[in-house]
PDB file of C-alpha atoms and ligand atoms in Angstrom:
ATOM      1  CA  MET O 239      -0.289  -0.054  -0.127  1.00  0.00           C
ATOM      2  CA  LYS O 240       2.935   2.577   0.547  1.00  0.00           C
ATOM      3  CA  ARG O 241       4.361   1.681  -2.985  1.00  0.00           C
ATOM      4  CA  PHE O 242       1.097   2.673  -4.245  1.00  0.00           C
ATOM      5  CA  LEU O 243       1.448   5.996  -2.061  1.00  0.00           C
ATOM      6  CA  PHE O 244       4.977   6.755  -3.821  1.00  0.00           C
ATOM      7  CA  GLY O 245       3.714   5.542  -7.062  1.00  0.00           C
ATOM      8  CA  PHE O 246       0.927   8.116  -6.978  1.00  0.00           C
ATOM      9  CA  ALA O 247       3.185  10.848  -5.861  1.00  0.00           C
ATOM     10  CA  ALA O 248       5.747  10.112  -8.623  1.00  0.00           C
ATOM     11  CA  LEU O 249       2.895  10.360 -11.264  1.00  0.00           C
ATOM     12  CA  SER O 250       1.610  13.314  -9.912  1.00  0.00           C
ATOM     13  CA  LEU O 251       4.993  15.062 -10.604  1.00  0.00           C
ATOM     14  CA  LEU O 252       4.307  14.509 -14.548  1.00  0.00           C
ATOM     15  CA  ALA O 253       1.882  17.221 -14.226  1.00  0.00           C
ATOM     16  CA  LEU O 254       4.573  19.604 -12.404  1.00  0.00           C
ATOM     17  CA  PRO O 255       6.706  21.925 -14.604  1.00  0.00           C
ATOM     18  CA  CYS O 256      10.208  20.036 -15.580  1.00  0.00           C
ATOM     19  CA  SER O 257      12.676  21.639 -13.092  1.00  0.00           C
ATOM     20  CA  PHE O 258      10.493  21.207 -10.231  1.00  0.00           C
ATOM     21  CA  ALA O 259       9.979  17.163 -11.242  1.00  0.00           C
ATOM     22  CA  GLU O 260      13.678  16.822 -12.032  1.00  0.00           C
ATOM     23  CA  GLU O 261      14.487  17.899  -8.493  1.00  0.00           C
ATOM     24  CA  ASN O 262      11.964  15.676  -6.844  1.00  0.00           C
ATOM     25  CA  ALA O 263      12.671  12.689  -8.704  1.00  0.00           C
ATOM     26  CA  SER O 264      16.039  13.002  -7.407  1.00  0.00           C
ATOM     27  CA  ALA O 265      14.781  13.408  -4.132  1.00  0.00           C
ATOM     28  CA  VAL O 266      13.272  10.196  -4.167  1.00  0.00           C
ATOM     29  CA  LYS O 267      16.679   8.783  -3.700  1.00  0.00           C
ATOM     30  CA  LEU O 268      17.361   8.689  -0.178  1.00  0.00           C
ATOM     31  CA  ARG O 269      19.591  11.401   1.515  1.00  0.00           C
ATOM     32  CA  LYS O 270      22.469  10.411   4.004  1.00  0.00           C
ATOM     33  CA  ILE O 271      21.561  10.998   7.081  1.00  0.00           C
ATOM     34  CA  PRO O 272      23.846  13.814   8.381  1.00  0.00           C
ATOM     35  CA  ASP O 273      24.867  13.970  12.380  1.00  0.00           C
ATOM     36  CA  LYS O 274      22.781  16.481  14.234  1.00  0.00           C
ATOM     37  CA  LEU O 275      19.647  15.324  12.349  1.00  0.00           C
ATOM     38  CA  VAL O 276      16.744  16.569  14.816  1.00  0.00           C
ATOM     39  CA  VAL O 277      12.747  15.923  14.258  1.00  0.00           C
ATOM     40  CA  LEU O 278      10.953  18.927  16.046  1.00  0.00           C
ATOM     41  CA  THR O 279       7.191  17.937  17.340  1.00  0.00           C
ATOM     42  CA  PHE O 280       4.634  19.535  19.278  1.00  0.00           C
ATOM     43  CA  ASP O 281       1.664  17.525  20.840  1.00  0.00           C
ATOM     44  CA  ASP O 282      -1.952  18.519  21.591  1.00  0.00           C
ATOM     45  CA  CYS O 283      -2.887  21.986  19.917  1.00  0.00           C
ATOM     46  CA  ASN O 284      -1.706  24.119  22.972  1.00  0.00           C
ATOM     47  CA  LYS O 285      -2.675  27.764  21.902  1.00  0.00           C
ATOM     48  CA  SER O 286       0.850  28.729  22.071  1.00  0.00           C
ATOM     49  CA  ASP O 287       1.616  26.150  18.867  1.00  0.00           C
ATOM     50  CA  ARG O 288       0.249  29.176  16.765  1.00  0.00           C
ATOM     51  CA  ALA O 289       0.819  32.361  19.009  1.00  0.00           C
ATOM     52  CA  PHE O 290       4.494  31.605  20.044  1.00  0.00           C
ATOM     53  CA  VAL O 291       6.129  28.244  18.782  1.00  0.00           C
ATOM     54  CA  ALA O 292       5.670  28.803  15.059  1.00  0.00           C
ATOM     55  CA  GLY O 293       7.109  32.271  14.848  1.00  0.00           C
ATOM     56  CA  GLU O 294      10.421  31.032  16.894  1.00  0.00           C
ATOM     57  CA  VAL O 295      10.507  28.040  15.029  1.00  0.00           C
ATOM     58  CA  LYS O 296      10.290  29.919  11.644  1.00  0.00           C
ATOM     59  CA  LYS O 297      12.863  32.542  12.597  1.00  0.00           C
ATOM     60  CA  HIS O 298      15.453  29.428  12.734  1.00  0.00           C
ATOM     61  CA  ARG O 299      13.838  27.981   9.272  1.00  0.00           C
ATOM     62  CA  PHE O 300      13.452  24.673  10.809  1.00  0.00           C
ATOM     63  CA  GLY O 301      10.658  22.280   9.981  1.00  0.00           C
ATOM     64  CA  ALA O 302       8.165  21.075  12.516  1.00  0.00           C
ATOM     65  CA  THR O 303       5.190  18.822  13.037  1.00  0.00           C
ATOM     66  CA  PHE O 304       1.946  20.137  15.090  1.00  0.00           C
ATOM     67  CA  TYR O 305       0.416  16.686  16.233  1.00  0.00           C
ATOM     68  CA  VAL O 306      -3.459  17.783  16.482  1.00  0.00           C
ATOM     69  CA  THR O 307      -6.331  16.129  18.563  1.00  0.00           C
ATOM     70  CA  GLU O 308      -9.602  17.229  19.403  1.00  0.00           C
ATOM     71  CA  GLY O 309      -9.481  15.532  22.859  1.00  0.00           C
ATOM     72  CA  LEU O 310      -8.288  17.106  26.072  1.00  0.00           C
ATOM     73  CA  GLY O 311      -9.705  20.601  26.309  1.00  0.00           C
ATOM     74  CA  PHE O 312      -9.690  21.519  22.319  1.00  0.00           C
ATOM     75  CA  LEU O 313     -13.618  21.650  22.264  1.00  0.00           C
ATOM     76  CA  ARG O 314     -14.038  23.599  25.326  1.00  0.00           C
ATOM     77  CA  ASN O 315     -11.487  25.927  26.015  1.00  0.00           C
ATOM     78  CA  LYS O 316     -10.448  27.943  22.974  1.00  0.00           C
ATOM     79  CA  ASP O 317      -8.286  30.490  25.254  1.00  0.00           C
ATOM     80  CA  HIS O 318      -5.861  27.174  25.569  1.00  0.00           C
ATOM     81  CA  TYR O 319      -6.237  25.348  22.560  1.00  0.00           C
ATOM     82  CA  VAL O 320      -5.488  26.279  19.038  1.00  0.00           C
ATOM     83  CA  THR O 321      -8.384  26.692  16.652  1.00  0.00           C
ATOM     84  CA  TRP O 322      -8.754  24.746  13.158  1.00  0.00           C
ATOM     85  CA  LYS O 323      -8.204  27.866  11.685  1.00  0.00           C
ATOM     86  CA  GLU O 324      -4.920  28.595  13.088  1.00  0.00           C
ATOM     87  CA  ILE O 325      -4.186  24.638  12.443  1.00  0.00           C
ATOM     88  CA  ALA O 326      -4.490  25.739   9.029  1.00  0.00           C
ATOM     89  CA  GLU O 327      -2.340  28.734   9.314  1.00  0.00           C
ATOM     90  CA  LEU O 328       0.273  26.554  10.642  1.00  0.00           C
ATOM     91  CA  HIS O 329       0.023  24.449   7.284  1.00  0.00           C
ATOM     92  CA  GLY O 330       0.122  27.463   5.035  1.00  0.00           C
ATOM     93  CA  MET O 331       3.312  28.519   7.065  1.00  0.00           C
ATOM     94  CA  GLY O 332       4.794  25.135   5.827  1.00  0.00           C
ATOM     95  CA  PHE O 333       4.449  23.153   8.745  1.00  0.00           C
ATOM     96  CA  GLU O 334       3.259  19.557   8.979  1.00  0.00           C
ATOM     97  CA  ILE O 335       0.253  18.848  10.382  1.00  0.00           C
ATOM     98  CA  GLY O 336      -0.013  15.204  12.134  1.00  0.00           C
ATOM     99  CA  ASN O 337      -2.689  13.175  13.516  1.00  0.00           C
ATOM    100  CA  HIS O 338      -3.168  12.963  17.247  1.00  0.00           C
ATOM    101  CA  THR O 339      -6.635  11.386  17.198  1.00  0.00           C
ATOM    102  CA  ARG O 340      -9.991  12.698  17.578  1.00  0.00           C
ATOM    103  CA  THR O 341     -10.512  12.083  21.665  1.00  0.00           C
ATOM    104  CA  HIS O 342      -6.963  11.649  22.892  1.00  0.00           C
ATOM    105  CA  PRO O 343      -7.808   8.003  24.034  1.00  0.00           C
ATOM    106  CA  HIS O 344      -5.298   5.386  25.185  1.00  0.00           C
ATOM    107  CA  MET O 345      -5.153   3.494  22.000  1.00  0.00           C
ATOM    108  CA  PRO O 346      -4.289   0.025  22.875  1.00  0.00           C
ATOM    109  CA  ARG O 347      -7.791  -0.150  24.809  1.00  0.00           C
ATOM    110  CA  LEU O 348      -9.571   0.201  21.785  1.00  0.00           C
ATOM    111  CA  SER O 349     -10.946  -2.047  19.020  1.00  0.00           C
ATOM    112  CA  LYS O 350      -9.374  -1.804  15.535  1.00  0.00           C
ATOM    113  CA  GLU O 351     -12.497   0.217  14.089  1.00  0.00           C
ATOM    114  CA  ARG O 352     -12.445   2.904  16.903  1.00  0.00           C
ATOM    115  CA  MET O 353      -8.785   3.211  16.086  1.00  0.00           C
ATOM    116  CA  LYS O 354      -9.726   3.960  12.550  1.00  0.00           C
ATOM    117  CA  GLY O 355     -12.461   6.258  13.536  1.00  0.00           C
ATOM    118  CA  GLU O 356     -10.179   8.075  15.592  1.00  0.00           C
ATOM    119  CA  LEU O 357      -7.796   8.774  12.741  1.00  0.00           C
ATOM    120  CA  THR O 358     -10.307   9.142  10.138  1.00  0.00           C
ATOM    121  CA  HIS O 359     -12.257  11.799  12.118  1.00  0.00           C
ATOM    122  CA  ILE O 360      -8.931  14.054  12.037  1.00  0.00           C
ATOM    123  CA  GLU O 361      -8.255  13.158   8.552  1.00  0.00           C
ATOM    124  CA  LYS O 362     -11.676  14.451   7.195  1.00  0.00           C
ATOM    125  CA  ARG O 363     -11.267  17.755   9.622  1.00  0.00           C
ATOM    126  CA  CYS O 364      -8.210  18.551   7.669  1.00  0.00           C
ATOM    127  CA  GLU O 365      -9.672  17.738   4.338  1.00  0.00           C
ATOM    128  CA  GLN O 366     -12.548  20.369   5.468  1.00  0.00           C
ATOM    129  CA  TYR O 367      -9.656  22.970   6.136  1.00  0.00           C
ATOM    130  CA  LYS O 368      -7.749  22.069   3.221  1.00  0.00           C
ATOM    131  CA  ILE O 369      -4.920  20.549   4.719  1.00  0.00           C
ATOM    132  CA  PRO O 370      -3.167  17.635   3.499  1.00  0.00           C
ATOM    133  CA  ARG O 371      -4.201  14.192   4.909  1.00  0.00           C
ATOM    134  CA  PRO O 372      -1.796  13.515   7.806  1.00  0.00           C
ATOM    135  CA  VAL O 373       1.118  11.217   6.769  1.00  0.00           C
ATOM    136  CA  THR O 374       2.400  10.970  10.110  1.00  0.00           C
ATOM    137  CA  PHE O 375       1.095   9.815  13.682  1.00  0.00           C
ATOM    138  CA  CYS O 376       1.688  10.253  17.335  1.00  0.00           C
ATOM    139  CA  TYR O 377       0.300   7.860  19.888  1.00  0.00           C
ATOM    140  CA  PRO O 378      -1.849   9.770  22.907  1.00  0.00           C
ATOM    141  CA  GLY O 379      -0.110   9.465  26.117  1.00  0.00           C
ATOM    142  CA  PHE O 380       2.555   7.478  24.400  1.00  0.00           C
ATOM    143  CA  GLY O 381       0.099   4.392  24.679  1.00  0.00           C
ATOM    144  CA  HIS O 382       0.762   2.143  21.638  1.00  0.00           C
ATOM    145  CA  SER O 383       0.318  -1.892  20.894  1.00  0.00           C
ATOM    146  CA  PRO O 384       0.696  -4.094  17.953  1.00  0.00           C
ATOM    147  CA  THR O 385      -2.758  -3.759  17.059  1.00  0.00           C
ATOM    148  CA  CYS O 386      -1.980   0.358  16.653  1.00  0.00           C
ATOM    149  CA  VAL O 387       0.731  -0.369  14.534  1.00  0.00           C
ATOM    150  CA  GLU O 388      -1.421  -2.841  12.126  1.00  0.00           C
ATOM    151  CA  VAL O 389      -3.866  -0.146  11.828  1.00  0.00           C
ATOM    152  CA  LEU O 390      -1.503   2.476  10.957  1.00  0.00           C
ATOM    153  CA  THR O 391       0.042   0.326   8.358  1.00  0.00           C
ATOM    154  CA  GLU O 392      -3.397  -0.096   6.870  1.00  0.00           C
ATOM    155  CA  MET O 393      -4.336   3.201   6.896  1.00  0.00           C
ATOM    156  CA  ASN O 394      -0.902   4.190   5.198  1.00  0.00           C
ATOM    157  CA  TYR O 395       0.816   6.159   7.901  1.00  0.00           C
ATOM    158  CA  LEU O 396       4.466   6.680   7.151  1.00  0.00           C
ATOM    159  CA  PHE O 397       5.844   7.005  10.326  1.00  0.00           C
ATOM    160  CA  ALA O 398       4.513   7.439  13.868  1.00  0.00           C
ATOM    161  CA  ARG O 399       6.066   8.773  17.344  1.00  0.00           C
ATOM    162  CA  ARG O 400       6.073   6.818  20.762  1.00  0.00           C
ATOM    163  CA  GLY O 401       7.422   7.839  24.164  1.00  0.00           C
ATOM    164  CA  VAL O 402      10.678   7.384  25.936  1.00  0.00           C
ATOM    165  CA  GLY O 403       9.795   3.978  27.269  1.00  0.00           C
ATOM    166  CA  PRO O 404      10.213   1.212  28.218  1.00  0.00           C
ATOM    167  CA  GLU O 405      13.668   1.672  27.326  1.00  0.00           C
ATOM    168  CA  PHE O 406      14.053   5.051  29.599  1.00  0.00           C
ATOM    169  CA  LYS O 407      12.533   5.926  32.747  1.00  0.00           C
ATOM    170  CA  ASP O 408       9.174   8.235  32.426  1.00  0.00           C
ATOM    171  CA  GLY O 409       8.378  10.076  35.317  1.00  0.00           C
ATOM    172  CA  GLY O 410       5.769  11.585  33.388  1.00  0.00           C
ATOM    173  CA  LYS O 411       7.523  15.507  33.769  1.00  0.00           C
ATOM    174  CA  GLY O 412       9.921  15.396  30.889  1.00  0.00           C
ATOM    175  CA  ALA O 413      12.400  12.690  30.371  1.00  0.00           C
ATOM    176  CA  ARG O 414      15.298  11.442  27.849  1.00  0.00           C
ATOM    177  CA  GLY O 415      14.757   8.532  25.691  1.00  0.00           C
ATOM    178  CA  PRO O 416      16.424   6.554  22.962  1.00  0.00           C
ATOM    179  CA  ALA O 417      17.681   8.373  19.461  1.00  0.00           C
ATOM    180  CA  TYR O 418      16.004   6.749  16.576  1.00  0.00           C
ATOM    181  CA  ASP O 419      17.838   4.490  14.564  1.00  0.00           C
ATOM    182  CA  PRO O 420      16.138   3.653  10.946  1.00  0.00           C
ATOM    183  CA  ARG O 421      18.241   0.751  10.632  1.00  0.00           C
ATOM    184  CA  VAL O 422      16.787  -0.930  13.752  1.00  0.00           C
ATOM    185  CA  ASP O 423      13.628   0.863  15.073  1.00  0.00           C
ATOM    186  CA  HIS O 424      10.112   0.319  13.061  1.00  0.00           C
ATOM    187  CA  PRO O 425       9.142   3.523  11.447  1.00  0.00           C
ATOM    188  CA  LEU O 426       5.594   3.250  13.191  1.00  0.00           C
ATOM    189  CA  LEU O 427       7.539   3.196  16.559  1.00  0.00           C
ATOM    190  CA  VAL O 428       9.886   5.886  16.410  1.00  0.00           C
ATOM    191  CA  PRO O 429      11.225   6.655  19.970  1.00  0.00           C
ATOM    192  CA  THR O 430      10.864  10.007  21.567  1.00  0.00           C
ATOM    193  CA  THR O 431      14.534  11.269  22.393  1.00  0.00           C
ATOM    194  CA  GLY O 432      13.540  13.996  24.770  1.00  0.00           C
ATOM    195  CA  TYR O 433      10.277  15.534  25.742  1.00  0.00           C
ATOM    196  CA  ALA O 434      10.387  18.686  27.545  1.00  0.00           C
ATOM    197  CA  GLY O 435       8.667  19.132  31.378  1.00  0.00           C
ATOM    198  CA  PRO O 436      10.112  20.390  34.509  1.00  0.00           C
ATOM    199  CA  ASP O 437      12.679  17.157  34.501  1.00  0.00           C
ATOM    200  CA  TRP O 438      13.910  17.943  31.168  1.00  0.00           C
ATOM    201  CA  LYS O 439      17.085  20.578  31.375  1.00  0.00           C
ATOM    202  CA  PHE O 440      19.029  22.218  28.839  1.00  0.00           C
ATOM    203  CA  GLU O 441      21.781  19.575  29.352  1.00  0.00           C
ATOM    204  CA  ASP O 442      18.988  16.967  28.467  1.00  0.00           C
ATOM    205  CA  LEU O 443      18.563  18.794  25.117  1.00  0.00           C
ATOM    206  CA  VAL O 444      22.315  19.037  24.729  1.00  0.00           C
ATOM    207  CA  TRP O 445      22.627  14.953  25.459  1.00  0.00           C
ATOM    208  CA  ALA O 446      19.640  14.490  22.773  1.00  0.00           C
ATOM    209  CA  VAL O 447      21.679  16.509  20.234  1.00  0.00           C
ATOM    210  CA  GLU O 448      24.715  14.241  21.004  1.00  0.00           C
ATOM    211  CA  GLN O 449      22.780  11.122  20.336  1.00  0.00           C
ATOM    212  CA  ALA O 450      22.061  12.369  16.809  1.00  0.00           C
ATOM    213  CA  ARG O 451      25.126  10.606  14.956  1.00  0.00           C
ATOM    214  CA  ASP O 452      26.209   7.804  13.229  1.00  0.00           C
ATOM    215  CA  GLY O 453      23.073   7.391  11.643  1.00  0.00           C
ATOM    216  CA  ARG O 454      20.754   8.046  14.355  1.00  0.00           C
ATOM    217  CA  ILE O 455      18.180  10.916  14.522  1.00  0.00           C
ATOM    218  CA  ALA O 456      17.155  12.939  17.778  1.00  0.00           C
ATOM    219  CA  VAL O 457      13.459  12.892  17.865  1.00  0.00           C
ATOM    220  CA  LEU O 458      11.934  15.799  20.274  1.00  0.00           C
ATOM    221  CA  CYS O 459       8.683  16.297  21.709  1.00  0.00           C
ATOM    222  CA  TYR O 460       7.041  19.588  23.333  1.00  0.00           C
ATOM    223  CA  HIS O 461       3.732  20.448  24.529  1.00  0.00           C
ATOM    224  CA  GLY O 462       2.761  24.003  25.403  1.00  0.00           C
ATOM    225  CA  VAL O 463       5.069  26.713  25.470  1.00  0.00           C
ATOM    226  CA  PRO O 464       3.831  27.337  28.170  1.00  0.00           C
ATOM    227  CA  ALA O 465       1.329  24.269  28.576  1.00  0.00           C
ATOM    228  CA  LEU O 466      -1.310  26.051  30.452  1.00  0.00           C
ATOM    229  CA  GLU O 467      -3.414  22.994  31.118  1.00  0.00           C
ATOM    230  CA  HIS O 468      -0.524  20.457  31.629  1.00  0.00           C
ATOM    231  CA  PRO O 469       2.402  22.014  33.918  1.00  0.00           C
ATOM    232  CA  TRP O 470       3.890  18.314  33.944  1.00  0.00           C
ATOM    233  CA  VAL O 471       4.960  18.871  30.221  1.00  0.00           C
ATOM    234  CA  ASN O 472       5.532  22.832  30.523  1.00  0.00           C
ATOM    235  CA  CYS O 473       8.374  24.450  28.457  1.00  0.00           C
ATOM    236  CA  ASP O 474       8.712  28.160  29.392  1.00  0.00           C
ATOM    237  CA  PRO O 475       8.860  30.619  26.573  1.00  0.00           C
ATOM    238  CA  GLY O 476      12.768  31.755  27.339  1.00  0.00           C
ATOM    239  CA  ASP O 477      13.711  28.109  27.678  1.00  0.00           C
ATOM    240  CA  PHE O 478      12.403  27.441  24.295  1.00  0.00           C
ATOM    241  CA  ARG O 479      13.626  30.322  22.703  1.00  0.00           C
ATOM    242  CA  LYS O 480      17.187  28.966  24.115  1.00  0.00           C
ATOM    243  CA  HIS O 481      16.580  25.384  22.907  1.00  0.00           C
ATOM    244  CA  MET O 482      16.077  26.781  19.189  1.00  0.00           C
ATOM    245  CA  ALA O 483      19.211  28.957  19.479  1.00  0.00           C
ATOM    246  CA  TYR O 484      21.252  26.147  20.672  1.00  0.00           C
ATOM    247  CA  LEU O 485      19.923  23.938  17.623  1.00  0.00           C
ATOM    248  CA  SER O 486      20.533  26.601  15.251  1.00  0.00           C
ATOM    249  CA  LYS O 487      24.304  27.300  16.823  1.00  0.00           C
ATOM    250  CA  GLU O 488      25.184  23.610  16.927  1.00  0.00           C
ATOM    251  CA  GLY O 489      23.925  23.543  13.055  1.00  0.00           C
ATOM    252  CA  CYS O 490      21.543  21.021  13.398  1.00  0.00           C
ATOM    253  CA  THR O 491      19.376  20.065  10.433  1.00  0.00           C
ATOM    254  CA  VAL O 492      15.763  20.456  12.142  1.00  0.00           C
ATOM    255  CA  ILE O 493      12.920  18.695  10.260  1.00  0.00           C
ATOM    256  CA  ALA O 494       9.348  17.668  10.428  1.00  0.00           C
ATOM    257  CA  MET O 495       8.252  14.012  11.267  1.00  0.00           C
ATOM    258  CA  ARG O 496       6.947  13.616   7.169  1.00  0.00           C
ATOM    259  CA  ASP O 497      10.630  14.908   6.298  1.00  0.00           C
ATOM    260  CA  LEU O 498      11.977  11.574   7.502  1.00  0.00           C
ATOM    261  CA  ALA O 499      10.746  10.274   4.059  1.00  0.00           C
ATOM    262  CA  HIS O 500      13.961  12.020   2.285  1.00  0.00           C
ATOM    263  CA  TYR O 501      16.184   9.865   4.579  1.00  0.00           C
ATOM    264  CA  VAL O 502      14.492   6.608   5.581  1.00  0.00           C
ATOM    265  CA  ASP O 503      12.422   4.137   3.477  1.00  0.00           C
ATOM    266  CA  PRO O 504       9.275   3.892   5.170  1.00  0.00           C
ATOM    267  CA  ALA O 505       8.410   0.614   3.651  1.00  0.00           C
ATOM    268  CA  LYS O 506      11.460  -0.860   5.344  1.00  0.00           C
ATOM    269  CA  GLY O 507      11.473  -2.282   9.025  1.00  0.00           C
ATOM    270  CA  PRO O 508      11.827  -5.485  11.259  1.00  0.00           C
ATOM    271  CA  GLY O 509       9.326  -8.103  10.818  1.00  0.00           C
ATOM    272  CA  ASP O 510       8.513  -7.990  14.227  1.00  0.00           C
ATOM    273  CA  PRO O 511       7.999  -4.323  14.980  1.00  0.00           C
ATOM    274  CA  TYR O 512       8.859  -4.511  18.896  1.00  0.00           C
ATOM    275  CA  ALA O 513      11.868  -6.755  18.414  1.00  0.00           C
ATOM    276  CA  PRO O 514      14.110  -3.445  18.420  1.00  0.00           C
ATOM    277  CA  ILE O 515      12.562  -2.342  21.788  1.00  0.00           C
ATOM    278  CA  ARG O 516      12.828  -5.694  23.443  1.00  0.00           C
ATOM    279  CA  ALA O 517      16.515  -5.942  22.438  1.00  0.00           C
ATOM    280  CA  ARG O 518      17.260  -2.279  23.635  1.00  0.00           C
ATOM    281  CA  VAL O 519      15.410  -3.144  27.069  1.00  0.00           C
ATOM    282  CA  ALA O 520      17.555  -6.635  27.313  1.00  0.00           C
ATOM    283  CA  GLY O 521      20.680  -4.800  26.718  1.00  0.00           C
ATOM    284  CA  LYS O 522      20.171  -2.269  29.290  1.00  0.00           C
ATOM    285  CA  LYS O 523      19.806  -4.798  32.133  1.00  0.00           C
TER     286      LYS O 523
HETATM  287 ZN1   ZN J 723      -0.961  13.950  23.427  1.00  0.00          ZN
END
């Protein structure tokens, strides 16, 4: 099914002006993963996504993914959460809009049908606001299962981001996690290398960037800047500015999740998606 997607993309190039088509035809060949390749993601539709984060990220010409959900307080508190119009603006600014489900449920508890319903709802909303169908996903509350991976595969998602565990301890207030190793990890179980919160300090960001070498990629996750309703995953705007300035100073290549497809073939992955996770956990003992 993924091949069909790429085939379709290749066909659509035929309709484009020659130089653009040539540029994209060559882009299909995977690029070498540079050291300090960083994926930047923002979960949960916090108001700061549009009001603060987008401008700061844009200043550095970084890519980023905003993972949208209509769960949490999205439907009841528009002072704390972005509107769909603002989400459409984020798309218009060149950012990726990723799927983070309709109601932000613990996915492993749901039937396959309900999982699909959660995903389809966000896809339909995107269509309504002229945002391309999301091609990457983020597990709400970091909860995933083999069935979720199956559903995402069936629905042609290319990459999905999980949390820092079980390889790293997660106290729920920001933590370090594994670097994403595309030679090992399944593309629908991309780990988070660091997520912001009171327990995740500047030195943890530095550590995450240090992990991004020899083919491994650092995947960062932020929630609100600030996270008005979820202080345990808060990042202060001043700290966030310092983080972005650090990525810039270090010469990091900072991309959205979907841009991983320039470096990694999402059709490839281990036969058992969970084998690499088990191996890492076993290796740490
Ligand atoms: Zn979330």
